[in-house]
PDB file of C-alpha atoms in Angstrom:
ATOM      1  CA  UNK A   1     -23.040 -46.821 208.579  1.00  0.00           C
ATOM      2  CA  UNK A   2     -25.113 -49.981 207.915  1.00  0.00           C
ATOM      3  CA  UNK A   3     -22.603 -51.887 207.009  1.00  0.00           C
ATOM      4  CA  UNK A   4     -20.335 -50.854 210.313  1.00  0.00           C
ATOM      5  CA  UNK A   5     -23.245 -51.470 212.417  1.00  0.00           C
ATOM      6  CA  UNK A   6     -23.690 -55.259 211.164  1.00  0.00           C
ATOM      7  CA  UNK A   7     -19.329 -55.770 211.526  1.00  0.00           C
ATOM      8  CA  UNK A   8     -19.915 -54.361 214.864  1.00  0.00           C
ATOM      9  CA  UNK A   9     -22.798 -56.761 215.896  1.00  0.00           C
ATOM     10  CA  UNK A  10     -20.512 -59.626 214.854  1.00  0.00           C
ATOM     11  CA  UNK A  11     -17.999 -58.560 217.094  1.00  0.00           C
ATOM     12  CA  UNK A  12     -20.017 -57.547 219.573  1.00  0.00           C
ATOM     13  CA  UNK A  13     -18.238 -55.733 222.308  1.00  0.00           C
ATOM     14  CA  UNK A  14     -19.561 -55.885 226.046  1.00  0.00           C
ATOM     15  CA  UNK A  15     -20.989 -52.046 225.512  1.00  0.00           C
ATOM     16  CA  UNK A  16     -22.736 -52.509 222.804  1.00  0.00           C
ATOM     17  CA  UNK A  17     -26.273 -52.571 223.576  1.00  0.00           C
ATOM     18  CA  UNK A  18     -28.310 -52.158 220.596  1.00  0.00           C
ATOM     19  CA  UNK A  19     -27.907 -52.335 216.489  1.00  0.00           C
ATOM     20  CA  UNK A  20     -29.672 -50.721 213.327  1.00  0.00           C
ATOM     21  CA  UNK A  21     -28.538 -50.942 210.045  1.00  0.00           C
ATOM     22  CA  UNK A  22     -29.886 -49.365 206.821  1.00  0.00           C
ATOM     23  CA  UNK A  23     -28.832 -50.092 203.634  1.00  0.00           C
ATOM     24  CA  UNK A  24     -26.076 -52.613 204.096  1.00  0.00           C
ATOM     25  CA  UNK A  25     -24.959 -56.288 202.558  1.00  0.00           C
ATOM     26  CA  UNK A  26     -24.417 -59.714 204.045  1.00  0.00           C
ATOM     27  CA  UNK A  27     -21.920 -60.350 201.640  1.00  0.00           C
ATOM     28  CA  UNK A  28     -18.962 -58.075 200.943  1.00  0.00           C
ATOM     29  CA  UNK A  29     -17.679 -60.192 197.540  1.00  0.00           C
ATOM     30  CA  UNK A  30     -20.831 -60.862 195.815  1.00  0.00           C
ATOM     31  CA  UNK A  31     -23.140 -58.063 196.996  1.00  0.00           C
ATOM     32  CA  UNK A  32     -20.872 -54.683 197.640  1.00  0.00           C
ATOM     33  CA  UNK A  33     -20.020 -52.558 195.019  1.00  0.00           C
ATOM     34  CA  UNK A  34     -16.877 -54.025 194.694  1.00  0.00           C
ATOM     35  CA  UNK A  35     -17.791 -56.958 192.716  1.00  0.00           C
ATOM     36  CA  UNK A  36     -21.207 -57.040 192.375  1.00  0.00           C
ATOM     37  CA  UNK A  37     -21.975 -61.171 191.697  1.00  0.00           C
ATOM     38  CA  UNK A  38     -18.309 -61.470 191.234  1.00  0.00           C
ATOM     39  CA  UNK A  39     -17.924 -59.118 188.454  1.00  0.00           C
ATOM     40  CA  UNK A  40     -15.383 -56.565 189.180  1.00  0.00           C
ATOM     41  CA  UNK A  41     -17.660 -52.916 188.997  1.00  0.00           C
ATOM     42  CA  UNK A  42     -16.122 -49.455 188.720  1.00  0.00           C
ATOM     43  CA  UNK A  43     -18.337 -46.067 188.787  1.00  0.00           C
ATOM     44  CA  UNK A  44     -17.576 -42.786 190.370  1.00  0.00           C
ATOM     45  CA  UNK A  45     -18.665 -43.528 194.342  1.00  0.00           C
ATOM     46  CA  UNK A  46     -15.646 -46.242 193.953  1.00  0.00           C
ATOM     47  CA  UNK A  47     -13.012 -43.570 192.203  1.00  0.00           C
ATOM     48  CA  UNK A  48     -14.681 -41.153 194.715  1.00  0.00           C
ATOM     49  CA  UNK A  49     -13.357 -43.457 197.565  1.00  0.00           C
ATOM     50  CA  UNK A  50      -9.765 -43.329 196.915  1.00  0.00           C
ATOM     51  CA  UNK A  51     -10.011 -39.373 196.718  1.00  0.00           C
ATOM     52  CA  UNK A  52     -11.353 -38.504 199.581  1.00  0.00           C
ATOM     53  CA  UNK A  53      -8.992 -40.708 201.401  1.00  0.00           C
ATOM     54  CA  UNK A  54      -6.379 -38.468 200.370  1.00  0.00           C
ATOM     55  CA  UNK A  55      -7.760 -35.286 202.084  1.00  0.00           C
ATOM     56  CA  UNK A  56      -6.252 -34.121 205.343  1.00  0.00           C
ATOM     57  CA  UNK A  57      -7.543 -35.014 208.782  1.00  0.00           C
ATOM     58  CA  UNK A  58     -10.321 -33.048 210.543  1.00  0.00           C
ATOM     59  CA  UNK A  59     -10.902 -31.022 212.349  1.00  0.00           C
ATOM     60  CA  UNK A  60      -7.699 -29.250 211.192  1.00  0.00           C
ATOM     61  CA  UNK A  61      -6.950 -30.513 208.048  1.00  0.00           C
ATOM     62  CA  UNK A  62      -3.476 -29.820 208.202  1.00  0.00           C
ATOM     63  CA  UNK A  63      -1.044 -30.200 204.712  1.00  0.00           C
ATOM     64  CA  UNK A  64       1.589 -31.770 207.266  1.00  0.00           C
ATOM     65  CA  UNK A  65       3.719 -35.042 207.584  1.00  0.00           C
ATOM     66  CA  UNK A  66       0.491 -37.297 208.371  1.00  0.00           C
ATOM     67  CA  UNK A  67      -1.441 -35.949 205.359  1.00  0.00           C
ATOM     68  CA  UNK A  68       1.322 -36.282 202.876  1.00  0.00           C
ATOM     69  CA  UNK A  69       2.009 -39.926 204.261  1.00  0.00           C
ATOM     70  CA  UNK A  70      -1.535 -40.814 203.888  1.00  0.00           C
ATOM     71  CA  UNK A  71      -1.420 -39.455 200.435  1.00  0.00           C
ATOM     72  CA  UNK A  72       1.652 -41.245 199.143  1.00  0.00           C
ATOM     73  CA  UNK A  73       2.113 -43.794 201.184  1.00  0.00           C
ATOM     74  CA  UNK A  74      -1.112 -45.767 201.430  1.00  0.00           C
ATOM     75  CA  UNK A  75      -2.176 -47.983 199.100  1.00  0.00           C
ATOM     76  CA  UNK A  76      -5.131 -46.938 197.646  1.00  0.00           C
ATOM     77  CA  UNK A  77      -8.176 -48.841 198.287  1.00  0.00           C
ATOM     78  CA  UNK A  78      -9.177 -49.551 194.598  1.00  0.00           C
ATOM     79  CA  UNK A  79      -5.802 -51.745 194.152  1.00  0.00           C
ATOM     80  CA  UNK A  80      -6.965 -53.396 197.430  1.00  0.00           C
ATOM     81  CA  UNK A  81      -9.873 -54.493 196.021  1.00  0.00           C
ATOM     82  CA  UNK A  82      -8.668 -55.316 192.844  1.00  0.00           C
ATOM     83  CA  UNK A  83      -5.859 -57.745 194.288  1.00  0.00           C
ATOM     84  CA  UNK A  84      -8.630 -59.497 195.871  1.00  0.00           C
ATOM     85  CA  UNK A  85     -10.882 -60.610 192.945  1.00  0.00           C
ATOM     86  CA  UNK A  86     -11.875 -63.632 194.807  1.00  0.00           C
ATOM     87  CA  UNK A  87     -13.975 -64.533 197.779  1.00  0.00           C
ATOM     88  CA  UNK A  88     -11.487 -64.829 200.002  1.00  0.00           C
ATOM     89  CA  UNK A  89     -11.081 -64.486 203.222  1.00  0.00           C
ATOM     90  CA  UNK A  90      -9.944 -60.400 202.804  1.00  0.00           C
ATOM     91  CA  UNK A  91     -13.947 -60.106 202.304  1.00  0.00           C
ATOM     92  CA  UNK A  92     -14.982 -63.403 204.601  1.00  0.00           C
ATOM     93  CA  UNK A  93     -13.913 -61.724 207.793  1.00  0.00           C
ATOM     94  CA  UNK A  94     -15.704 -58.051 207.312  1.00  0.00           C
ATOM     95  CA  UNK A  95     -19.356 -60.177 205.494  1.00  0.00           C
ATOM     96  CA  UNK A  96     -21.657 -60.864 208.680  1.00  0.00           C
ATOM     97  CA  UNK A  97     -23.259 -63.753 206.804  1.00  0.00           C
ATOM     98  CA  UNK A  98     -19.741 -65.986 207.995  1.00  0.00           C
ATOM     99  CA  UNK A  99     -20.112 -64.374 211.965  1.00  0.00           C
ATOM    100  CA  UNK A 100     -23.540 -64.678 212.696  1.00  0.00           C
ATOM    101  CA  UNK A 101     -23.552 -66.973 215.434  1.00  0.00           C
ATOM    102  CA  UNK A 102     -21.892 -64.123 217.165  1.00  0.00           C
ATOM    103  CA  UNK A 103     -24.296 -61.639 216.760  1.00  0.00           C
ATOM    104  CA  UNK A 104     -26.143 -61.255 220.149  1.00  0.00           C
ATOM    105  CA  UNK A 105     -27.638 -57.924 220.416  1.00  0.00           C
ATOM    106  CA  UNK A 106     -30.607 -56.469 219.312  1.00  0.00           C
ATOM    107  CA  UNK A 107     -30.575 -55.924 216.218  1.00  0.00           C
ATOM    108  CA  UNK A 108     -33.477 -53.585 214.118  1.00  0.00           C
ATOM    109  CA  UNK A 109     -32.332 -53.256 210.192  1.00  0.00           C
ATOM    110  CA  UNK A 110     -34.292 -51.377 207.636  1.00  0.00           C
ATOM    111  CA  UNK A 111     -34.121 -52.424 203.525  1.00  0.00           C
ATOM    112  CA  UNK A 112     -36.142 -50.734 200.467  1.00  0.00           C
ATOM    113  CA  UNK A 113     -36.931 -52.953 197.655  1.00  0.00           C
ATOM    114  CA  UNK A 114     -35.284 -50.309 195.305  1.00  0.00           C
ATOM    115  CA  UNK A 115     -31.975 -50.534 196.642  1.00  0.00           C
ATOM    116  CA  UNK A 116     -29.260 -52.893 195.789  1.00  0.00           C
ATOM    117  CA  UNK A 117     -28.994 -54.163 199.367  1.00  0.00           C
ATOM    118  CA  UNK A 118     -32.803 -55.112 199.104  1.00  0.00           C
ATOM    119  CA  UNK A 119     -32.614 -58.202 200.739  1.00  0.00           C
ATOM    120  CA  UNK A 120     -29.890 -57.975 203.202  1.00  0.00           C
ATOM    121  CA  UNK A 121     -32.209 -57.804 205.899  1.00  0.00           C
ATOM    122  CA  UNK A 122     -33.935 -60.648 205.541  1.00  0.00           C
ATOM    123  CA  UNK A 123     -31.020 -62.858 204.900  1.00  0.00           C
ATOM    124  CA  UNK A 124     -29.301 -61.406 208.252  1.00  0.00           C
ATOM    125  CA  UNK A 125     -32.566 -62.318 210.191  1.00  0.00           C
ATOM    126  CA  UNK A 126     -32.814 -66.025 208.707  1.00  0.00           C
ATOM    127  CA  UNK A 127     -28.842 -66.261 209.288  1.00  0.00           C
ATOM    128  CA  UNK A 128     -28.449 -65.295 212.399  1.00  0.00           C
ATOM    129  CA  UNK A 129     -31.820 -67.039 213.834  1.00  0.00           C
ATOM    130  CA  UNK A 130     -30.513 -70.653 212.317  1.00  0.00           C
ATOM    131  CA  UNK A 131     -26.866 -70.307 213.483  1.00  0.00           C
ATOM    132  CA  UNK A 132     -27.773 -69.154 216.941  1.00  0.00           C
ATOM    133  CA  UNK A 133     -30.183 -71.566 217.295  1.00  0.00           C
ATOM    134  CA  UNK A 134     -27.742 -74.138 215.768  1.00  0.00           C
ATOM    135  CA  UNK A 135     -25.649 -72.839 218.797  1.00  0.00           C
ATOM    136  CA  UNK A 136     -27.919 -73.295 221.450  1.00  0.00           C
ATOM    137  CA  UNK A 137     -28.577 -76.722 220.620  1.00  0.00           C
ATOM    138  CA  UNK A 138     -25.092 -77.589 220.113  1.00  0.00           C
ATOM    139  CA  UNK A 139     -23.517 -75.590 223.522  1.00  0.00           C
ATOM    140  CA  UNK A 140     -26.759 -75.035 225.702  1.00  0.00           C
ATOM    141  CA  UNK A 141     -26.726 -71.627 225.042  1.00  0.00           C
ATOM    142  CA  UNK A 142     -26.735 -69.120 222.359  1.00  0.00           C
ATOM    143  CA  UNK A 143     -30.585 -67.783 221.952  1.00  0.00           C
ATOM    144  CA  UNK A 144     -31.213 -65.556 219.109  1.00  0.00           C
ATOM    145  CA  UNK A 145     -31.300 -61.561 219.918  1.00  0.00           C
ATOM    146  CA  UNK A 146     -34.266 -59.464 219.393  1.00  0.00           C
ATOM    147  CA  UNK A 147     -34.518 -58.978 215.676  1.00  0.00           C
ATOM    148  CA  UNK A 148     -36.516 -56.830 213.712  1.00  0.00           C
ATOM    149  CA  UNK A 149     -37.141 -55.723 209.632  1.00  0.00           C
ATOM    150  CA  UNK A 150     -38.320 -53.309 208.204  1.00  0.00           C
ATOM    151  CA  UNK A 151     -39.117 -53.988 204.592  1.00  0.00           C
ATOM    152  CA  UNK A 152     -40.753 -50.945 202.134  1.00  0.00           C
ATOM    153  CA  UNK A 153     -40.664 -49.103 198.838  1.00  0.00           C
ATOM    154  CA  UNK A 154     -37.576 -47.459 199.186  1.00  0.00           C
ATOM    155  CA  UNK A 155     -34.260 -46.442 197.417  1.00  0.00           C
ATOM    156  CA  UNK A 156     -30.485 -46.192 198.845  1.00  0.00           C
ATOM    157  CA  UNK A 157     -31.963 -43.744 201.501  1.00  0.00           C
ATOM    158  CA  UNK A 158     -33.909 -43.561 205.094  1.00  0.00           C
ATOM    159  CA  UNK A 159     -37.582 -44.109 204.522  1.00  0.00           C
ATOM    160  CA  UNK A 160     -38.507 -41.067 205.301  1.00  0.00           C
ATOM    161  CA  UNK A 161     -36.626 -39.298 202.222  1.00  0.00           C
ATOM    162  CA  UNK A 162     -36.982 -41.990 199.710  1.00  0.00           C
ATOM    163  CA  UNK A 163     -38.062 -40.713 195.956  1.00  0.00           C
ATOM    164  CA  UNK A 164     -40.586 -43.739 196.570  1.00  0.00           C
ATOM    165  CA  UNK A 165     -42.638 -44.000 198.683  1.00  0.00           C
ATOM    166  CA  UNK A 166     -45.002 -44.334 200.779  1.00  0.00           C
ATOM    167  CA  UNK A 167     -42.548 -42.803 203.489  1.00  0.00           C
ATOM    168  CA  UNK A 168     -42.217 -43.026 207.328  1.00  0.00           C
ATOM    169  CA  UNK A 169     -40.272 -41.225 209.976  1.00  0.00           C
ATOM    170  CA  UNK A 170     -37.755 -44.657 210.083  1.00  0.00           C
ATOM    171  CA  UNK A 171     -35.736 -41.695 212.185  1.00  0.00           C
ATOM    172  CA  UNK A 172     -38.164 -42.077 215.119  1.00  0.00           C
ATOM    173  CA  UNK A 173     -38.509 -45.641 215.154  1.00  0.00           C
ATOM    174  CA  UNK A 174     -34.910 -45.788 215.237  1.00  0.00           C
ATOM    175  CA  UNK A 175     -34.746 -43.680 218.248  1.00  0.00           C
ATOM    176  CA  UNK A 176     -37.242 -45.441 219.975  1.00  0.00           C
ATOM    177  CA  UNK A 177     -35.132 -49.056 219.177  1.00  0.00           C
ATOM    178  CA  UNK A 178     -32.126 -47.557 220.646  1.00  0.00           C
ATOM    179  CA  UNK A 179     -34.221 -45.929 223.804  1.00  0.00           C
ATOM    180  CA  UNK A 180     -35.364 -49.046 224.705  1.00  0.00           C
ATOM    181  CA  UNK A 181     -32.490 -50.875 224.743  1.00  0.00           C
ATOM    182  CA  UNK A 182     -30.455 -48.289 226.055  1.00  0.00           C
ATOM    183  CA  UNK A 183     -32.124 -47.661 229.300  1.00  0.00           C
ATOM    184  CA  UNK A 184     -33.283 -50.988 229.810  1.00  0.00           C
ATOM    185  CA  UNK A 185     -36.672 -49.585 229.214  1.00  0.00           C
ATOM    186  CA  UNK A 186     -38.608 -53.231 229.956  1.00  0.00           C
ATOM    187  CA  UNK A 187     -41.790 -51.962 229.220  1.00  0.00           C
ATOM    188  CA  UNK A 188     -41.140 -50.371 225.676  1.00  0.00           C
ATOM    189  CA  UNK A 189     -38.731 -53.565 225.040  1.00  0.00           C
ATOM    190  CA  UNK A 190     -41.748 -55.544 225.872  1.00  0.00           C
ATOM    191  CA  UNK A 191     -43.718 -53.819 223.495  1.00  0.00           C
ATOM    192  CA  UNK A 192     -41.642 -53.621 220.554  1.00  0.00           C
ATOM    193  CA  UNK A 193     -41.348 -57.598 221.309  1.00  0.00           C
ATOM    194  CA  UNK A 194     -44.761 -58.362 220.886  1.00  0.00           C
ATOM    195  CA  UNK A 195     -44.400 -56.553 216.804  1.00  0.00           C
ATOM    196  CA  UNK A 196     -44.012 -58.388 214.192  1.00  0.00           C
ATOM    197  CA  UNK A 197     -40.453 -59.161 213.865  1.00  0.00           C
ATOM    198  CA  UNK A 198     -40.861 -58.986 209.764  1.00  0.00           C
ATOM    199  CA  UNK A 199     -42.986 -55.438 208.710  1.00  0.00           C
ATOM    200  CA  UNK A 200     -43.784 -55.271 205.079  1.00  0.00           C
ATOM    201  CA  UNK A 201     -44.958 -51.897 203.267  1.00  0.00           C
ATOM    202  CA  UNK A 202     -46.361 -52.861 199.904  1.00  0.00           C
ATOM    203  CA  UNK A 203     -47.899 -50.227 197.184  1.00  0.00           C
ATOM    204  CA  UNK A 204     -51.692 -51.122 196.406  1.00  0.00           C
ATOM    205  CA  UNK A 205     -52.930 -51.952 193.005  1.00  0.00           C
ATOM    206  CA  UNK A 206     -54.886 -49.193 191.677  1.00  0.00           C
ATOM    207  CA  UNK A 207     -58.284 -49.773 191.294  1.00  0.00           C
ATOM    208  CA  UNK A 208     -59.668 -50.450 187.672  1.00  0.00           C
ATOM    209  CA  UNK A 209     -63.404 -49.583 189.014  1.00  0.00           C
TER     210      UNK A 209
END
């Protein structure tokens, strides 16, 4: 979902009102699983990929003329990305790090340090705040969204049921993002405006006295 959220920030489409992503990339090519820095990486959530894409439909899962055609007939993805082994633009038009001057919603995104997508976040939040402003300057308009990071101990899972810790309820801060900004709640948007737009958990030393 993280990385949907950020494609569909770029895109933008006049109903979307609000964005969080957890766990996502910048960079399909060099920083998806894919080809991770440019070398081409197979394990079993790749192989697992091209299975499950040959299951039938829900909610019925019928074994009918639509299954068998997505079973035979599609190329699977793993050739896809193999036939690709470059950065071009097959992975330049789905990486939000070439779109960001049209990301203009807000946009909350959550990253643990024990993830590969560690610093996604951050790179989205300098990338977007640059172009936009680039934009602004350049067209008289184009002011950077609401932005906010969340930045923490965490693995390739929601803070709150990260094997490190310490853990939050991320779910409820989520939920009050999207309350906000989906009822036009000004005095909660107000609010969350005046938080730091960068929040940082760090583990403490332990104490040697």
């Amino acid at each position: 979902g993280g990385f949907n959220s950020l494609m569909l920030a770029a895109r933008a489409p006049p109903a979307l009102k609000a964005v969080v992503s957890l766990a996502a990339t910048e960079d399909m090519f060099y920083k998806d699983v894919h080809f991770m820095y440019g070398i081409p990486h197979f394990d079993e959530y790749i192989l697992s990929m091209d299975a499950e894409n040959a299951l039938p439909r829900t909610p019925d899962y019928n074994l009918d003329s639509a299954w068998l055609a997505d079973r035979f007939e599609q190329r699977p993805w793993t050739a896809v990305y193999l036939s690709e082994s470059g950065d071009s633009k097959f992975w330049r038009e789905h990486s939000p790090m070439h779109h960001y001057s049209e990301v203009s919603v807000p946009l909350l995104m959550v990253t643990g340090l024990y993830d590969l997508y560690k610093d996604f976040a951050l790179k989205v939040y300098e990338g977007v705040s640059l172009r936009r402003e680039k934009k602004e300057k350049e067209r008289g308009r184009g002011k950077s969204p609401m932005m906010k990071v969340i930045v923490g101990p965490y693995d390739h899972a929601f803070p709150d049921d990260s094997v490190y810790g310490p853990n939050f309820n991320a779910r409820a801060e989520m939920a009050r993002w999207f309350h906000a900004h989906l009822t036009n709640n000004q005095t909660m948007i107000a609010q969350i405006e005046k938080e730091p737009d960068v929040s940082l958990f760090v583990r403490g030393a332990p104490s040697t006295s």
